[in-house]
Short mmCIF file of C-alpha atoms in Angstrom, two decimals:
data_model
loop_
_atom_site.label_atom_id
_atom_site.label_comp_id
_atom_site.label_asym_id
_atom_site.label_seq_id
_atom_site.Cartn_x
_atom_site.Cartn_y
_atom_site.Cartn_z
CA MET A 1263 30.00 86.59 -207.86
CA MET A 1264 31.88 84.02 -205.85
CA ARG A 1265 31.34 80.45 -207.00
CA VAL A 1266 31.10 78.08 -204.04
CA PHE A 1267 30.97 74.29 -204.18
CA VAL A 1268 29.51 72.81 -200.98
CA LEU A 1269 29.59 69.07 -200.30
CA THR A 1270 27.42 67.89 -197.39
CA GLY A 1271 27.31 64.56 -195.57
CA ALA A 1272 25.35 62.85 -192.81
CA GLY A 1273 26.74 65.22 -190.17
CA VAL A 1274 24.51 68.03 -191.55
CA SER A 1275 21.34 66.02 -190.86
CA ALA A 1276 22.41 64.31 -187.63
CA GLU A 1277 20.99 67.10 -185.47
CA SER A 1278 17.66 66.66 -187.25
CA GLY A 1279 17.54 63.16 -185.79
CA LEU A 1280 18.73 61.29 -188.88
CA GLY A 1281 21.39 58.68 -188.17
CA THR A 1282 25.00 59.07 -189.38
CA PHE A 1283 26.83 56.13 -190.93
CA ARG A 1284 30.45 56.11 -189.93
CA ASP A 1285 30.38 57.44 -186.38
CA ALA A 1286 30.17 55.23 -183.23
CA GLY A 1287 26.51 54.29 -182.86
CA GLY A 1288 25.76 55.21 -186.44
CA ILE A 1289 23.59 53.27 -188.82
CA TRP A 1290 26.26 50.87 -190.09
CA ALA A 1291 27.44 50.21 -186.53
CA ARG A 1292 24.01 48.63 -185.97
CA PHE A 1293 23.25 47.20 -189.35
CA ASP A 1294 25.33 45.30 -191.90
CA PRO A 1295 25.37 47.36 -195.12
CA MET A 1296 26.12 44.25 -197.16
CA LYS A 1297 22.75 42.84 -196.04
CA LEU A 1298 20.78 46.02 -196.62
CA ALA A 1299 22.41 48.37 -199.08
CA THR A 1300 23.61 46.44 -202.09
CA PRO A 1301 21.86 45.22 -205.25
CA GLU A 1302 22.77 41.65 -204.18
CA ALA A 1303 21.05 42.14 -200.82
CA PHE A 1304 17.91 43.45 -202.51
CA ALA A 1305 17.87 40.46 -204.92
CA ALA A 1306 18.35 37.95 -202.09
CA ASP A 1307 15.97 39.45 -199.50
CA PRO A 1308 13.91 42.35 -200.84
CA GLU A 1309 11.42 42.21 -197.95
CA THR A 1310 14.07 42.99 -195.36
CA VAL A 1311 15.64 45.73 -197.44
CA HIS A 1312 12.25 47.30 -197.99
CA GLU A 1313 11.52 47.15 -194.25
CA PHE A 1314 14.82 48.96 -193.46
CA TYR A 1315 14.22 51.75 -195.97
CA ASN A 1316 10.56 52.07 -195.05
CA LEU A 1317 11.61 52.79 -191.47
CA ARG A 1318 14.16 55.34 -192.63
CA ARG A 1319 11.57 57.01 -194.90
CA ARG A 1320 9.11 57.37 -191.98
CA ASN A 1321 11.94 58.82 -189.84
CA LEU A 1322 12.76 61.33 -192.56
CA ILE A 1323 9.17 62.48 -193.02
CA GLU A 1324 8.95 63.23 -189.30
CA ALA A 1325 12.30 65.13 -189.28
CA ALA A 1326 12.75 68.85 -189.82
CA PRO A 1327 15.57 70.93 -191.30
CA ASN A 1328 17.99 72.42 -188.80
CA ALA A 1329 20.04 75.62 -188.62
CA ALA A 1330 22.79 74.12 -190.85
CA HIS A 1331 20.32 73.42 -193.67
CA ALA A 1332 18.87 76.92 -193.27
CA ALA A 1333 22.32 78.54 -193.40
CA LEU A 1334 23.22 76.78 -196.63
CA ALA A 1335 19.89 77.89 -198.09
CA ARG A 1336 20.81 81.51 -197.19
CA LEU A 1337 24.20 81.05 -198.81
CA ALA A 1338 22.53 80.35 -202.15
CA GLY A 1339 21.16 83.92 -202.08
CA GLY A 1340 24.58 85.57 -201.90
CA VAL A 1341 26.91 83.36 -203.98
CA GLU A 1342 26.78 81.15 -207.04
CA LEU A 1343 26.28 77.90 -205.15
CA PHE A 1344 26.50 74.32 -206.24
CA LEU A 1345 25.17 72.27 -203.37
CA CYS A 1346 26.10 68.58 -203.74
CA THR A 1347 24.94 66.24 -201.01
CA GLN A 1348 25.77 62.61 -200.18
CA ASN A 1349 22.53 62.54 -198.12
CA ILE A 1350 19.41 60.91 -199.41
CA ASP A 1351 17.08 63.11 -197.35
CA ASP A 1352 15.25 66.19 -198.63
CA LEU A 1353 16.10 68.51 -195.70
CA HIS A 1354 18.13 70.90 -197.84
CA GLU A 1355 15.11 71.42 -200.10
CA ARG A 1356 12.72 71.84 -197.16
CA ALA A 1357 15.08 74.49 -195.74
CA GLY A 1358 14.80 76.47 -198.95
CA SER A 1359 17.82 75.49 -201.04
CA PRO A 1360 16.73 76.03 -204.64
CA GLN A 1361 18.96 73.44 -206.30
CA VAL A 1362 20.47 70.33 -204.74
CA HIS A 1363 22.47 67.65 -206.49
CA HIS A 1364 21.81 64.28 -204.78
CA MET A 1365 24.81 62.19 -205.82
CA HIS A 1366 23.52 59.21 -203.82
CA GLY A 1367 19.89 59.49 -204.83
CA GLU A 1368 16.78 60.33 -202.82
CA LEU A 1369 14.90 58.30 -200.26
CA LEU A 1370 11.55 59.89 -201.08
CA VAL A 1371 11.83 58.76 -204.72
CA ALA A 1372 11.18 55.20 -205.95
CA ARG A 1373 12.65 53.67 -209.10
CA CYS A 1374 11.47 50.69 -211.06
CA GLY A 1375 14.16 48.15 -211.74
CA TRP A 1376 12.24 46.89 -214.77
CA CYS A 1377 11.59 50.08 -216.75
CA GLY A 1378 13.61 52.70 -214.88
CA ARG A 1379 10.59 54.95 -214.12
CA ARG A 1380 11.05 57.29 -211.15
CA GLU A 1381 8.24 58.63 -209.00
CA GLU A 1382 7.77 60.39 -205.67
CA CYS A 1383 7.42 57.96 -202.80
CA ARG A 1384 6.33 58.99 -199.30
CA GLY A 1385 4.79 55.69 -198.27
CA ASP A 1386 6.11 52.17 -197.79
CA LEU A 1387 7.43 50.05 -200.64
CA SER A 1388 7.14 46.28 -200.88
CA VAL A 1389 7.55 43.44 -203.31
CA GLU A 1390 3.88 43.89 -204.13
CA THR A 1391 4.23 47.57 -205.16
CA ILE A 1392 3.17 48.07 -208.78
CA CYS A 1393 5.11 50.29 -211.13
CA GLU A 1394 2.68 52.69 -212.80
CA GLY A 1395 4.97 52.85 -215.83
CA CYS A 1396 5.22 49.22 -216.85
CA TRP A 1397 2.62 47.74 -214.40
CA ARG A 1398 4.96 45.04 -213.17
CA VAL A 1399 5.50 44.11 -209.54
CA GLY A 1400 8.66 43.26 -207.64
CA GLY A 1401 10.87 45.87 -209.25
CA MET A 1402 10.23 49.01 -207.21
CA ARG A 1403 13.10 50.08 -204.99
CA PRO A 1404 14.32 53.27 -203.25
CA ASP A 1405 16.08 55.48 -205.72
CA VAL A 1406 19.25 55.49 -203.64
CA VAL A 1407 22.77 54.57 -204.63
CA TRP A 1408 23.75 51.28 -202.97
CA PHE A 1409 27.29 50.02 -202.38
CA GLY A 1410 28.69 48.89 -205.67
CA GLU A 1411 26.54 51.29 -207.73
CA MET A 1412 27.64 54.49 -209.49
CA PRO A 1413 26.74 57.81 -207.89
CA TYR A 1414 24.61 60.18 -209.96
CA GLY A 1415 26.01 62.93 -212.10
CA LEU A 1416 29.76 62.55 -211.53
CA ASP A 1417 30.50 64.44 -214.72
CA VAL A 1418 28.34 67.36 -213.56
CA ILE A 1419 29.98 67.37 -210.15
CA GLU A 1420 33.47 67.46 -211.51
CA ALA A 1421 32.63 70.20 -214.01
CA ARG A 1422 31.09 72.42 -211.29
CA LEU A 1423 34.00 71.76 -208.93
CA ALA A 1424 36.43 72.86 -211.64
CA GLU A 1425 34.59 76.20 -211.89
CA ALA A 1426 34.55 76.89 -208.13
CA ASP A 1427 36.46 79.54 -206.16
CA LEU A 1428 35.85 77.82 -202.87
CA PHE A 1429 35.25 74.15 -201.82
CA VAL A 1430 33.47 73.53 -198.51
CA ALA A 1431 32.80 70.09 -196.96
CA VAL A 1432 30.16 70.09 -194.18
CA GLY A 1433 29.47 67.05 -192.01
CA THR A 1434 31.38 64.53 -194.13
CA SER A 1435 33.35 61.51 -192.93
CA GLY A 1436 35.99 61.73 -195.63
CA ALA A 1437 35.72 57.93 -195.93
CA VAL A 1438 33.35 57.45 -198.86
CA TYR A 1439 34.66 57.76 -202.39
CA PRO A 1440 34.41 59.38 -204.85
CA ALA A 1441 33.15 62.23 -202.61
CA ALA A 1442 36.14 61.93 -200.26
CA GLY A 1443 38.47 62.66 -203.19
CA TYR A 1444 36.92 66.02 -204.09
CA VAL A 1445 39.08 67.97 -201.63
CA ALA A 1446 42.23 66.64 -203.31
CA MET A 1447 40.79 67.50 -206.71
CA ALA A 1448 40.03 71.04 -205.46
CA ARG A 1449 43.56 71.50 -204.12
CA GLU A 1450 45.06 70.37 -207.44
CA LEU A 1451 42.97 73.07 -209.13
CA GLY A 1452 44.19 75.72 -206.67
CA ILE A 1453 40.77 76.09 -205.01
CA ARG A 1454 40.64 77.05 -201.32
CA THR A 1455 39.21 74.30 -199.17
CA VAL A 1456 37.33 74.39 -195.90
CA GLU A 1457 36.13 71.58 -193.63
CA ILE A 1458 33.23 72.11 -191.22
CA ASN A 1459 32.65 69.03 -189.07
CA LEU A 1460 31.95 67.79 -185.60
CA ALA A 1461 35.42 66.22 -185.50
CA PRO A 1462 38.29 65.89 -187.99
CA SER A 1463 37.37 63.74 -190.99
CA ASP A 1464 39.55 60.93 -192.40
CA ASN A 1465 41.04 63.46 -194.84
CA ALA A 1466 41.09 66.55 -192.59
CA GLY A 1467 44.74 67.20 -193.35
CA ALA A 1468 43.88 68.01 -196.99
CA PHE A 1469 41.87 71.11 -196.06
CA ASP A 1470 43.26 74.65 -195.93
CA GLU A 1471 40.91 75.63 -193.09
CA ARG A 1472 39.23 73.45 -190.50
CA ARG A 1473 36.33 74.35 -188.20
CA TYR A 1474 35.02 71.87 -185.65
CA GLY A 1475 31.77 71.83 -183.69
CA PRO A 1476 28.07 71.05 -184.27
CA ALA A 1477 26.93 71.77 -187.80
CA THR A 1478 24.05 73.88 -186.46
CA THR A 1479 26.59 76.23 -184.87
CA GLU A 1480 29.55 76.22 -187.28
CA ALA A 1481 27.71 76.26 -190.61
CA PRO A 1482 25.66 79.39 -189.77
CA ARG A 1483 28.75 81.14 -188.40
CA PHE A 1484 30.75 80.35 -191.54
CA VAL A 1485 27.94 81.41 -193.90
CA ALA A 1486 27.48 84.68 -191.99
CA GLU A 1487 31.21 85.43 -192.34
CA LEU A 1488 31.24 84.50 -196.01
CA LEU A 1489 28.29 86.77 -196.71
CA GLY A 1490 29.82 89.59 -194.64
CA GLN A 1491 27.15 89.42 -192.01
CA GLY A 1492 29.20 88.55 -189.00
CA GLY A 1493 32.65 88.16 -187.49
#
């Protein structure tokens, strides 16, 4: 069975109404990440950071998976798929993907900075939120990887990439490392590489094949072709 490594970015969820980061009008065009998405920002002004992520969490809960998420869920039924996402939303899971590696964490999970306990979180967090593991306050935060922090499971990601027959990046900017370096790693290993994006990414030239258009159109088309269901 073909082994496919798929890396997804914000462009996959943009058509579900979740903001992208690097595009014009994206989240970081309107907000300063150094004031909202670093450990230092959280230490200096946890109330503002909580407010920002509470708004994003509410937005996510109201969102729905789109055709790109559904297509990648179908792909898992026909190949040996490792789905690695830079996104902190759960839309891949809601679309039916059985296994998703969230290298940048998950917005609907909270983590205690005191004891490290993780728990599902669908409501607001604040400096008054109590950790049910250590019963301390002030330490609960979104379980997301902020700038300056290490992504989750890099050893697992690199091991699964080394085993792949095909590397596909969907909706990624090609600007955020280490994820942006995976296409170069794949090429060094002799793995065929495909980019599916609204527009060329920062590292588009590193891909063997490039497909441009909305993720909701291009991802289903590519998956159908890969599974032998369409031309």
